[in-house]
mmCIF file of C-alpha atoms in Angstrom:
data_model
loop_
_atom_site.group_PDB
_atom_site.id
_atom_site.type_symbol
_atom_site.label_atom_id
_atom_site.label_comp_id
_atom_site.label_asym_id
_atom_site.label_seq_id
_atom_site.Cartn_x
_atom_site.Cartn_y
_atom_site.Cartn_z
ATOM 1 C CA UNK J 13 0.057 -0.166 0.014
ATOM 2 C CA UNK J 14 1.089 3.650 -0.247
ATOM 3 C CA UNK J 15 2.240 5.141 2.843
ATOM 4 C CA UNK J 16 2.821 9.016 3.558
ATOM 5 C CA UNK J 17 2.957 9.613 -0.275
ATOM 6 C CA UNK J 18 0.695 11.218 -2.914
ATOM 7 C CA UNK J 19 -0.957 8.732 -5.498
ATOM 8 C CA UNK J 20 -0.118 9.904 -8.955
ATOM 9 C CA UNK J 21 -3.067 8.259 -10.540
ATOM 10 C CA UNK J 22 -6.787 8.506 -11.150
ATOM 11 C CA UNK J 23 -9.264 6.055 -9.524
ATOM 12 C CA UNK J 24 -8.943 7.150 -5.885
ATOM 13 C CA UNK J 25 -12.504 7.514 -4.830
ATOM 14 C CA UNK J 26 -12.210 6.442 -1.299
ATOM 15 C CA UNK J 27 -11.756 9.974 0.444
ATOM 16 C CA UNK J 28 -14.928 11.518 -0.666
ATOM 17 C CA UNK J 29 -18.384 10.387 -2.129
ATOM 18 C CA UNK J 30 -17.883 10.001 -5.790
ATOM 19 C CA UNK J 31 -20.823 8.596 -7.833
ATOM 20 C CA UNK J 32 -19.131 8.874 -11.350
ATOM 21 C CA UNK J 33 -15.841 8.193 -11.543
ATOM 22 C CA UNK J 34 -14.262 9.501 -14.928
ATOM 23 C CA UNK J 35 -10.668 9.502 -13.478
ATOM 24 C CA UNK J 36 -10.159 5.730 -14.287
ATOM 25 C CA UNK J 37 -10.041 4.504 -17.635
ATOM 26 C CA UNK J 38 -11.788 1.127 -17.197
ATOM 27 C CA UNK J 39 -14.577 -0.536 -19.215
ATOM 28 C CA UNK J 40 -17.704 1.727 -19.022
ATOM 29 C CA UNK J 41 -19.912 -1.234 -18.815
ATOM 30 C CA UNK J 42 -18.204 -2.416 -15.781
ATOM 31 C CA UNK J 43 -17.419 -6.205 -15.076
ATOM 32 C CA UNK J 44 -19.071 -8.994 -17.128
ATOM 33 C CA UNK J 45 -21.439 -11.181 -15.078
ATOM 34 C CA UNK J 46 -19.370 -14.177 -16.177
ATOM 35 C CA UNK J 47 -16.338 -12.938 -14.682
ATOM 36 C CA UNK J 48 -18.140 -12.078 -11.429
ATOM 37 C CA UNK J 49 -19.266 -15.530 -11.369
ATOM 38 C CA UNK J 50 -15.939 -17.025 -11.990
ATOM 39 C CA UNK J 51 -14.797 -15.129 -8.895
ATOM 40 C CA UNK J 52 -17.709 -16.274 -6.606
ATOM 41 C CA UNK J 53 -17.057 -19.838 -7.785
ATOM 42 C CA UNK J 54 -13.290 -19.578 -6.802
ATOM 43 C CA UNK J 55 -14.054 -18.253 -3.203
ATOM 44 C CA UNK J 56 -13.954 -21.897 -1.990
ATOM 45 C CA UNK J 57 -10.228 -22.073 -3.184
ATOM 46 C CA UNK J 58 -9.095 -18.747 -1.350
ATOM 47 C CA UNK J 59 -7.585 -21.155 1.548
ATOM 48 C CA UNK J 60 -5.224 -22.460 -0.826
ATOM 49 C CA UNK J 61 -2.075 -20.859 -2.099
ATOM 50 C CA UNK J 62 -2.767 -19.753 -5.861
ATOM 51 C CA UNK J 63 -0.987 -21.808 -8.393
ATOM 52 C CA UNK J 64 2.621 -19.975 -8.569
ATOM 53 C CA UNK J 65 2.903 -20.904 -12.357
ATOM 54 C CA UNK J 66 -0.548 -19.521 -13.418
ATOM 55 C CA UNK J 67 -0.855 -22.682 -15.594
ATOM 56 C CA UNK J 68 -4.636 -22.485 -16.535
ATOM 57 C CA UNK J 69 -4.435 -18.625 -17.095
ATOM 58 C CA UNK J 70 -1.244 -18.787 -19.275
ATOM 59 C CA UNK J 71 -2.698 -21.799 -21.328
ATOM 60 C CA UNK J 72 -5.835 -19.433 -21.914
ATOM 61 C CA UNK J 73 -3.565 -16.487 -22.691
ATOM 62 C CA UNK J 74 -1.568 -18.656 -25.061
ATOM 63 C CA UNK J 75 -4.594 -19.647 -27.023
ATOM 64 C CA UNK J 76 -5.980 -16.053 -26.973
ATOM 65 C CA UNK J 77 -2.780 -14.480 -28.224
ATOM 66 C CA UNK J 78 -1.617 -17.450 -30.460
ATOM 67 C CA UNK J 79 1.669 -17.459 -28.750
ATOM 68 C CA UNK J 80 3.682 -20.184 -26.886
ATOM 69 C CA UNK J 81 3.165 -20.243 -23.094
ATOM 70 C CA UNK J 82 6.803 -19.645 -22.769
ATOM 71 C CA UNK J 83 6.394 -15.941 -24.164
ATOM 72 C CA UNK J 84 4.030 -15.110 -21.296
ATOM 73 C CA UNK J 85 4.518 -13.810 -17.763
ATOM 74 C CA UNK J 86 1.453 -13.043 -15.524
ATOM 75 C CA UNK J 87 1.591 -10.377 -12.784
ATOM 76 C CA UNK J 88 -0.278 -8.553 -9.998
ATOM 77 C CA UNK J 89 -1.505 -6.035 -12.439
ATOM 78 C CA UNK J 90 0.459 -4.247 -15.124
ATOM 79 C CA UNK J 91 2.578 -2.309 -12.618
ATOM 80 C CA UNK J 92 3.798 -5.168 -11.071
ATOM 81 C CA UNK J 93 5.249 -6.247 -14.275
ATOM 82 C CA UNK J 94 6.707 -2.838 -14.996
ATOM 83 C CA UNK J 95 8.707 -2.785 -11.693
ATOM 84 C CA UNK J 96 9.841 -6.600 -12.308
ATOM 85 C CA UNK J 97 11.155 -5.623 -15.460
ATOM 86 C CA UNK J 98 13.100 -2.625 -14.328
ATOM 87 C CA UNK J 99 14.589 -4.725 -11.647
ATOM 88 C CA UNK J 100 15.400 -7.529 -13.921
ATOM 89 C CA UNK J 101 17.400 -5.258 -16.634
ATOM 90 C CA UNK J 102 18.388 -2.429 -13.828
ATOM 91 C CA UNK J 103 19.131 0.225 -16.832
ATOM 92 C CA UNK J 104 21.286 3.173 -16.334
ATOM 93 C CA UNK J 105 19.676 5.237 -18.875
ATOM 94 C CA UNK J 106 16.098 5.342 -20.086
ATOM 95 C CA UNK J 107 14.126 7.319 -22.717
ATOM 96 C CA UNK J 108 10.308 7.791 -22.445
ATOM 97 C CA UNK J 109 7.617 10.230 -23.455
ATOM 98 C CA UNK J 110 6.313 13.204 -21.910
ATOM 99 C CA UNK J 111 3.551 13.151 -21.060
ATOM 100 C CA UNK J 112 2.955 9.340 -20.392
ATOM 101 C CA UNK J 113 2.030 6.907 -17.627
ATOM 102 C CA UNK J 114 3.701 7.905 -14.364
ATOM 103 C CA UNK J 115 4.649 4.249 -13.301
ATOM 104 C CA UNK J 116 7.449 3.842 -15.729
ATOM 105 C CA UNK J 117 9.472 6.622 -14.127
ATOM 106 C CA UNK J 118 8.755 5.513 -10.528
ATOM 107 C CA UNK J 119 10.040 2.009 -11.429
ATOM 108 C CA UNK J 120 13.068 3.332 -13.171
ATOM 109 C CA UNK J 121 13.841 5.537 -10.216
ATOM 110 C CA UNK J 122 13.715 2.615 -7.800
ATOM 111 C CA UNK J 123 16.594 0.889 -9.644
ATOM 112 C CA UNK J 124 18.574 4.311 -9.635
ATOM 113 C CA UNK J 125 18.014 4.796 -13.548
ATOM 114 C CA UNK J 126 18.481 8.212 -15.132
ATOM 115 C CA UNK J 127 15.564 9.211 -17.074
ATOM 116 C CA UNK J 128 15.447 11.328 -20.390
ATOM 117 C CA UNK J 129 12.060 12.341 -21.819
ATOM 118 C CA UNK J 130 10.965 13.380 -25.378
ATOM 119 C CA UNK J 131 8.302 16.016 -25.080
ATOM 120 C CA UNK J 132 5.302 15.515 -27.159
ATOM 121 C CA UNK J 133 3.857 18.873 -28.590
ATOM 122 C CA UNK J 134 0.260 20.237 -28.251
ATOM 123 C CA UNK J 135 0.848 21.962 -31.815
ATOM 124 C CA UNK J 136 1.580 18.455 -33.231
ATOM 125 C CA UNK J 137 -1.718 17.065 -31.354
ATOM 126 C CA UNK J 138 0.709 15.054 -28.947
ATOM 127 C CA UNK J 139 1.568 12.818 -31.919
ATOM 128 C CA UNK J 140 4.863 11.149 -31.764
ATOM 129 C CA UNK J 141 6.952 12.145 -34.783
ATOM 130 C CA UNK J 142 10.069 11.237 -36.652
ATOM 131 C CA UNK J 143 12.122 13.539 -34.278
ATOM 132 C CA UNK J 144 11.950 10.752 -31.784
ATOM 133 C CA UNK J 145 14.496 8.603 -33.852
ATOM 134 C CA UNK J 146 17.098 11.477 -33.596
ATOM 135 C CA UNK J 147 16.410 11.664 -29.866
ATOM 136 C CA UNK J 148 17.053 7.952 -29.738
ATOM 137 C CA UNK J 149 20.468 8.330 -31.374
ATOM 138 C CA UNK J 150 21.567 11.165 -29.090
ATOM 139 C CA UNK J 151 20.346 9.688 -25.819
ATOM 140 C CA UNK J 152 21.431 6.036 -26.701
ATOM 141 C CA UNK J 153 19.407 4.535 -23.680
ATOM 142 C CA UNK J 154 19.459 1.118 -22.229
ATOM 143 C CA UNK J 155 15.567 0.896 -22.571
ATOM 144 C CA UNK J 156 12.771 2.850 -24.168
ATOM 145 C CA UNK J 157 9.235 2.998 -22.650
ATOM 146 C CA UNK J 158 6.427 3.410 -25.280
ATOM 147 C CA UNK J 159 2.629 3.524 -24.329
ATOM 148 C CA UNK J 160 0.462 2.853 -27.415
ATOM 149 C CA UNK J 161 -1.987 4.320 -27.097
ATOM 150 C CA UNK J 162 -0.434 6.701 -25.041
ATOM 151 C CA UNK J 163 -1.688 7.745 -21.596
ATOM 152 C CA UNK J 164 -2.862 10.386 -21.216
ATOM 153 C CA UNK J 165 -3.203 11.717 -24.799
ATOM 154 C CA UNK J 166 -4.844 8.454 -26.286
ATOM 155 C CA UNK J 167 -2.645 8.917 -29.361
ATOM 156 C CA UNK J 168 -1.301 5.670 -31.160
ATOM 157 C CA UNK J 169 1.894 5.493 -32.725
ATOM 158 C CA UNK J 170 2.120 5.301 -36.753
ATOM 159 C CA UNK J 171 2.787 1.733 -37.450
ATOM 160 C CA UNK J 172 5.670 2.548 -39.959
ATOM 161 C CA UNK J 173 7.318 4.701 -37.267
ATOM 162 C CA UNK J 174 6.804 2.208 -34.439
ATOM 163 C CA UNK J 175 8.548 -0.660 -36.501
ATOM 164 C CA UNK J 176 11.487 1.900 -37.284
ATOM 165 C CA UNK J 177 11.825 2.470 -33.591
ATOM 166 C CA UNK J 178 12.036 -1.370 -33.085
ATOM 167 C CA UNK J 179 14.514 -1.936 -35.734
ATOM 168 C CA UNK J 180 16.709 0.829 -34.249
ATOM 169 C CA UNK J 181 16.626 -0.687 -30.849
ATOM 170 C CA UNK J 182 17.098 -4.287 -32.046
ATOM 171 C CA UNK J 183 20.529 -2.874 -33.914
ATOM 172 C CA UNK J 184 21.550 -0.953 -30.845
ATOM 173 C CA UNK J 185 20.615 -3.589 -28.469
ATOM 174 C CA UNK J 186 18.155 -1.438 -26.641
ATOM 175 C CA UNK J 187 15.173 -2.809 -24.756
ATOM 176 C CA UNK J 188 11.881 -1.720 -25.958
ATOM 177 C CA UNK J 189 9.086 -2.097 -23.503
ATOM 178 C CA UNK J 190 5.596 -1.182 -25.421
ATOM 179 C CA UNK J 191 2.579 -0.715 -23.039
ATOM 180 C CA UNK J 192 -0.444 -1.952 -25.223
ATOM 181 C CA UNK J 193 -2.842 -1.953 -22.189
ATOM 182 C CA UNK J 194 -5.422 0.204 -23.956
ATOM 183 C CA UNK J 195 -4.862 -1.003 -27.507
ATOM 184 C CA UNK J 196 -7.846 -3.445 -27.359
ATOM 185 C CA UNK J 197 -10.219 -0.603 -26.908
ATOM 186 C CA UNK J 198 -8.964 1.751 -29.813
ATOM 187 C CA UNK J 199 -10.534 1.802 -33.190
ATOM 188 C CA UNK J 200 -7.697 -0.005 -34.813
ATOM 189 C CA UNK J 201 -4.941 -2.479 -33.406
ATOM 190 C CA UNK J 202 -1.350 -1.913 -34.468
ATOM 191 C CA UNK J 203 0.413 -4.378 -32.054
ATOM 192 C CA UNK J 204 3.902 -5.302 -32.219
ATOM 193 C CA UNK J 205 2.943 -8.842 -31.313
ATOM 194 C CA UNK J 206 4.007 -10.280 -34.675
ATOM 195 C CA UNK J 207 7.733 -9.236 -34.078
ATOM 196 C CA UNK J 208 8.080 -10.950 -30.635
ATOM 197 C CA UNK J 209 9.930 -14.059 -32.081
ATOM 198 C CA UNK J 210 12.504 -12.057 -34.204
ATOM 199 C CA UNK J 211 13.163 -9.150 -31.749
ATOM 200 C CA UNK J 212 14.156 -10.474 -28.468
ATOM 201 C CA UNK J 213 14.674 -6.949 -26.955
ATOM 202 C CA UNK J 214 11.046 -6.459 -27.500
ATOM 203 C CA UNK J 215 8.376 -6.719 -24.291
ATOM 204 C CA UNK J 216 4.825 -5.913 -24.610
ATOM 205 C CA UNK J 217 2.782 -5.175 -21.817
ATOM 206 C CA UNK J 218 -1.103 -6.064 -21.521
ATOM 207 C CA UNK J 219 -3.770 -5.949 -18.889
ATOM 208 C CA UNK J 220 -7.407 -6.987 -17.925
ATOM 209 C CA UNK J 221 -8.009 -3.990 -15.824
ATOM 210 C CA UNK J 222 -8.914 -1.797 -18.578
ATOM 211 C CA UNK J 223 -10.735 -3.926 -21.121
ATOM 212 C CA UNK J 224 -12.740 -5.980 -18.707
ATOM 213 C CA UNK J 225 -13.329 -3.719 -15.687
ATOM 214 C CA UNK J 226 -11.564 -5.822 -13.145
ATOM 215 C CA UNK J 227 -9.032 -3.061 -11.738
ATOM 216 C CA UNK J 228 -9.543 -4.304 -8.012
ATOM 217 C CA UNK J 229 -8.495 -7.830 -8.912
ATOM 218 C CA UNK J 230 -5.088 -6.829 -10.307
ATOM 219 C CA UNK J 231 -4.172 -8.833 -13.306
ATOM 220 C CA UNK J 232 -1.750 -8.044 -16.114
ATOM 221 C CA UNK J 233 0.742 -10.045 -18.384
ATOM 222 C CA UNK J 234 3.577 -9.257 -20.562
ATOM 223 C CA UNK J 235 4.804 -10.985 -23.881
ATOM 224 C CA UNK J 236 8.296 -11.615 -24.902
ATOM 225 C CA UNK J 237 10.322 -13.962 -27.010
ATOM 226 C CA UNK J 238 13.307 -13.680 -24.350
ATOM 227 C CA UNK J 239 12.554 -16.421 -21.771
ATOM 228 C CA UNK J 240 15.987 -15.428 -20.055
ATOM 229 C CA UNK J 241 14.444 -11.866 -19.587
ATOM 230 C CA UNK J 242 11.117 -13.357 -18.409
ATOM 231 C CA UNK J 243 12.824 -15.710 -16.043
ATOM 232 C CA UNK J 244 14.791 -12.699 -14.610
ATOM 233 C CA UNK J 245 11.609 -10.741 -14.211
ATOM 234 C CA UNK J 246 9.857 -13.604 -12.393
ATOM 235 C CA UNK J 247 12.823 -13.737 -10.020
ATOM 236 C CA UNK J 248 12.303 -10.161 -9.190
ATOM 237 C CA UNK J 249 8.532 -10.909 -8.284
ATOM 238 C CA UNK J 250 7.132 -12.886 -5.349
ATOM 239 C CA UNK J 251 5.988 -16.587 -6.509
ATOM 240 C CA UNK J 252 2.250 -16.112 -5.437
ATOM 241 C CA UNK J 253 1.795 -12.643 -7.070
ATOM 242 C CA UNK J 254 -1.412 -13.572 -8.929
ATOM 243 C CA UNK J 255 -4.079 -14.608 -6.643
ATOM 244 C CA UNK J 256 -6.580 -17.548 -7.038
ATOM 245 C CA UNK J 257 -9.512 -14.936 -7.747
ATOM 246 C CA UNK J 258 -7.475 -13.098 -10.299
ATOM 247 C CA UNK J 259 -6.552 -16.113 -12.354
ATOM 248 C CA UNK J 260 -10.046 -17.383 -12.536
ATOM 249 C CA UNK J 261 -10.995 -13.886 -13.575
ATOM 250 C CA UNK J 262 -8.630 -13.792 -16.288
ATOM 251 C CA UNK J 263 -9.560 -17.246 -17.562
ATOM 252 C CA UNK J 264 -13.240 -16.113 -17.675
ATOM 253 C CA UNK J 265 -12.449 -12.626 -19.240
ATOM 254 C CA UNK J 266 -10.658 -14.414 -22.285
ATOM 255 C CA UNK J 267 -14.073 -15.892 -23.203
ATOM 256 C CA UNK J 268 -15.754 -12.413 -23.415
ATOM 257 C CA UNK J 269 -14.539 -11.203 -26.733
ATOM 258 C CA UNK J 270 -18.187 -10.143 -27.865
ATOM 259 C CA UNK J 271 -18.236 -7.935 -24.771
ATOM 260 C CA UNK J 272 -15.071 -6.249 -25.842
ATOM 261 C CA UNK J 273 -16.331 -5.816 -29.022
ATOM 262 C CA UNK J 274 -19.515 -3.992 -27.786
ATOM 263 C CA UNK J 275 -17.315 -1.805 -25.678
ATOM 264 C CA UNK J 276 -15.034 -0.818 -28.584
ATOM 265 C CA UNK J 277 -18.220 0.270 -30.754
ATOM 266 C CA UNK J 278 -19.593 2.316 -27.610
ATOM 267 C CA UNK J 279 -16.339 3.964 -27.013
ATOM 268 C CA UNK J 280 -15.763 4.996 -30.597
ATOM 269 C CA UNK J 281 -19.384 6.491 -30.729
ATOM 270 C CA UNK J 282 -19.123 8.166 -27.446
ATOM 271 C CA UNK J 283 -15.587 9.434 -27.813
ATOM 272 C CA UNK J 284 -16.674 11.393 -30.842
ATOM 273 C CA UNK J 285 -19.667 12.675 -28.935
ATOM 274 C CA UNK J 286 -17.842 13.742 -25.920
ATOM 275 C CA UNK J 287 -15.246 15.390 -28.157
ATOM 276 C CA UNK J 288 -17.915 17.686 -29.687
ATOM 277 C CA UNK J 289 -19.266 18.575 -26.460
ATOM 278 C CA UNK J 290 -15.901 19.586 -24.762
ATOM 279 C CA UNK J 291 -14.981 21.469 -27.729
ATOM 280 C CA UNK J 292 -18.451 23.261 -27.581
ATOM 281 C CA UNK J 293 -17.454 24.200 -23.906
ATOM 282 C CA UNK J 294 -14.325 25.995 -25.214
ATOM 283 C CA UNK J 295 -11.915 23.335 -24.425
ATOM 284 C CA UNK J 296 -9.207 22.160 -26.451
ATOM 285 C CA UNK J 297 -9.348 18.364 -27.030
ATOM 286 C CA UNK J 298 -6.561 16.034 -27.965
ATOM 287 C CA UNK J 299 -7.636 13.748 -31.012
ATOM 288 C CA UNK J 300 -7.263 10.570 -29.059
ATOM 289 C CA UNK J 301 -8.123 7.075 -30.389
ATOM 290 C CA UNK J 302 -8.528 5.254 -27.083
ATOM 291 C CA UNK J 303 -11.226 4.979 -24.345
ATOM 292 C CA UNK J 304 -10.163 8.477 -22.734
ATOM 293 C CA UNK J 305 -9.628 11.992 -23.693
ATOM 294 C CA UNK J 306 -7.195 14.533 -22.850
ATOM 295 C CA UNK J 307 -8.326 18.126 -22.728
ATOM 296 C CA UNK J 308 -7.215 21.573 -21.814
ATOM 297 C CA UNK J 309 -9.755 23.664 -19.756
ATOM 298 C CA UNK J 310 -7.472 26.537 -18.732
ATOM 299 C CA UNK J 311 -8.895 26.642 -15.340
ATOM 300 C CA UNK J 312 -9.743 24.660 -12.358
ATOM 301 C CA UNK J 313 -12.750 22.478 -13.157
ATOM 302 C CA UNK J 314 -12.039 19.079 -11.302
ATOM 303 C CA UNK J 315 -12.555 20.802 -7.829
ATOM 304 C CA UNK J 316 -16.216 21.902 -8.903
ATOM 305 C CA UNK J 317 -16.985 18.562 -10.204
ATOM 306 C CA UNK J 318 -15.770 16.857 -7.098
ATOM 307 C CA UNK J 319 -18.602 18.577 -5.204
ATOM 308 C CA UNK J 320 -21.169 17.211 -7.573
ATOM 309 C CA UNK J 321 -19.702 13.669 -6.975
ATOM 310 C CA UNK J 322 -17.939 13.305 -10.256
ATOM 311 C CA UNK J 323 -14.034 12.577 -10.539
ATOM 312 C CA UNK J 324 -12.090 13.558 -13.578
ATOM 313 C CA UNK J 325 -8.039 13.071 -13.792
ATOM 314 C CA UNK J 326 -6.268 16.135 -13.087
ATOM 315 C CA UNK J 327 -3.019 16.184 -15.130
ATOM 316 C CA UNK J 328 -1.074 19.004 -13.512
ATOM 317 C CA UNK J 329 1.317 16.292 -12.377
ATOM 318 C CA UNK J 330 2.461 14.982 -15.813
ATOM 319 C CA UNK J 331 5.663 15.978 -17.250
ATOM 320 C CA UNK J 332 5.034 18.029 -20.362
ATOM 321 C CA UNK J 333 1.740 19.252 -19.011
ATOM 322 C CA UNK J 334 0.680 21.474 -16.097
ATOM 323 C CA UNK J 335 -2.417 23.004 -14.562
ATOM 324 C CA UNK J 336 -5.558 23.335 -16.583
ATOM 325 C CA UNK J 337 -5.041 19.823 -18.318
ATOM 326 C CA UNK J 338 -7.518 17.059 -17.679
ATOM 327 C CA UNK J 339 -8.261 13.473 -18.773
ATOM 328 C CA UNK J 340 -11.610 12.109 -18.870
ATOM 329 C CA UNK J 341 -12.648 8.425 -19.356
ATOM 330 C CA UNK J 342 -15.083 7.816 -22.198
ATOM 331 C CA UNK J 343 -18.174 6.141 -20.464
ATOM 332 C CA UNK J 344 -21.798 5.457 -21.396
ATOM 333 C CA UNK J 345 -23.844 7.995 -23.073
ATOM 334 C CA UNK J 346 -25.926 8.642 -19.811
ATOM 335 C CA UNK J 347 -22.790 9.088 -18.014
ATOM 336 C CA UNK J 348 -21.460 11.281 -20.413
ATOM 337 C CA UNK J 349 -24.378 13.396 -20.383
ATOM 338 C CA UNK J 350 -24.181 13.852 -16.578
ATOM 339 C CA UNK J 351 -20.388 14.817 -16.885
ATOM 340 C CA UNK J 352 -21.252 17.837 -19.608
ATOM 341 C CA UNK J 353 -24.219 18.753 -17.613
ATOM 342 C CA UNK J 354 -22.251 19.242 -14.325
ATOM 343 C CA UNK J 355 -19.235 20.950 -16.348
ATOM 344 C CA UNK J 356 -21.749 23.462 -17.537
ATOM 345 C CA UNK J 357 -22.991 24.149 -14.019
ATOM 346 C CA UNK J 358 -19.385 24.635 -12.590
ATOM 347 C CA UNK J 359 -18.192 26.909 -15.608
ATOM 348 C CA UNK J 360 -21.643 29.024 -14.905
ATOM 349 C CA UNK J 361 -20.386 29.497 -11.433
ATOM 350 C CA UNK J 362 -16.881 30.210 -12.057
#
């Protein structure tokens, strides 16, 4: 647990009465009933230690991803695997984007790694550009962290540029850690998964949290063709880090592909609607492709929303952003209507 420190993430709804949480980018439909039932059915097993090899879960992921079981390592959420990766390779210098997910930097700092940042520009709609390749040459890092789609911008990386980055990293023996946790909820999937066999420096991170609404269970996995690396990551974690309930929830989730498709269709529709409504309020909205939107309000709006029981992500602690920047999840139409109505009320009182 956190102790006497700040929480740099969304989803902390425990210190106030929040009825609508837009600060966490989980599935707007919540958790499928089949997953809840799998968790309930597993309650009789909680007196046992969980399978330290996650055999049933790894087999299910292997079939789902069409990859050998030895390419898969499960963890107690995506964050657990980020920390295990950094502990396993202990890099001296890393390159990441700004803004991007905070946990990469926190994990890198834990192992004493120096961090260089490539700043994404609002004038370019926060898209990753060819300039990143030159930054790679200059910095010459031991590891590169990319989030695709990026959090909090929601922008995906152009496939051709992503492949060029992968090739450069392979030639220079640089680890490339690509976080694809939100990719299943984007309009199009540009995964690097087909390159895992040929590029042993590549690691792909995935999680059940966002796609299947089980953030409270904590379940993620990473993919790599480098079994030596995965072994070192495993040694950096405790042997029972994936609970009985999480393993059963994951197996059930992988049978819910129609649910995921329905979610993607909703997200696409509602992201377009929410973008227009936010722009109508005078906000600048990043043209994201994920189940969340980054926008610039230029004023304090999250405080007023909180008094109405609504939480959005204040992004003032992201590198490359600052005060007035926010991220909101894309939820159901009814929820999104409530958000916009509350925003209008807050702005009228400002």
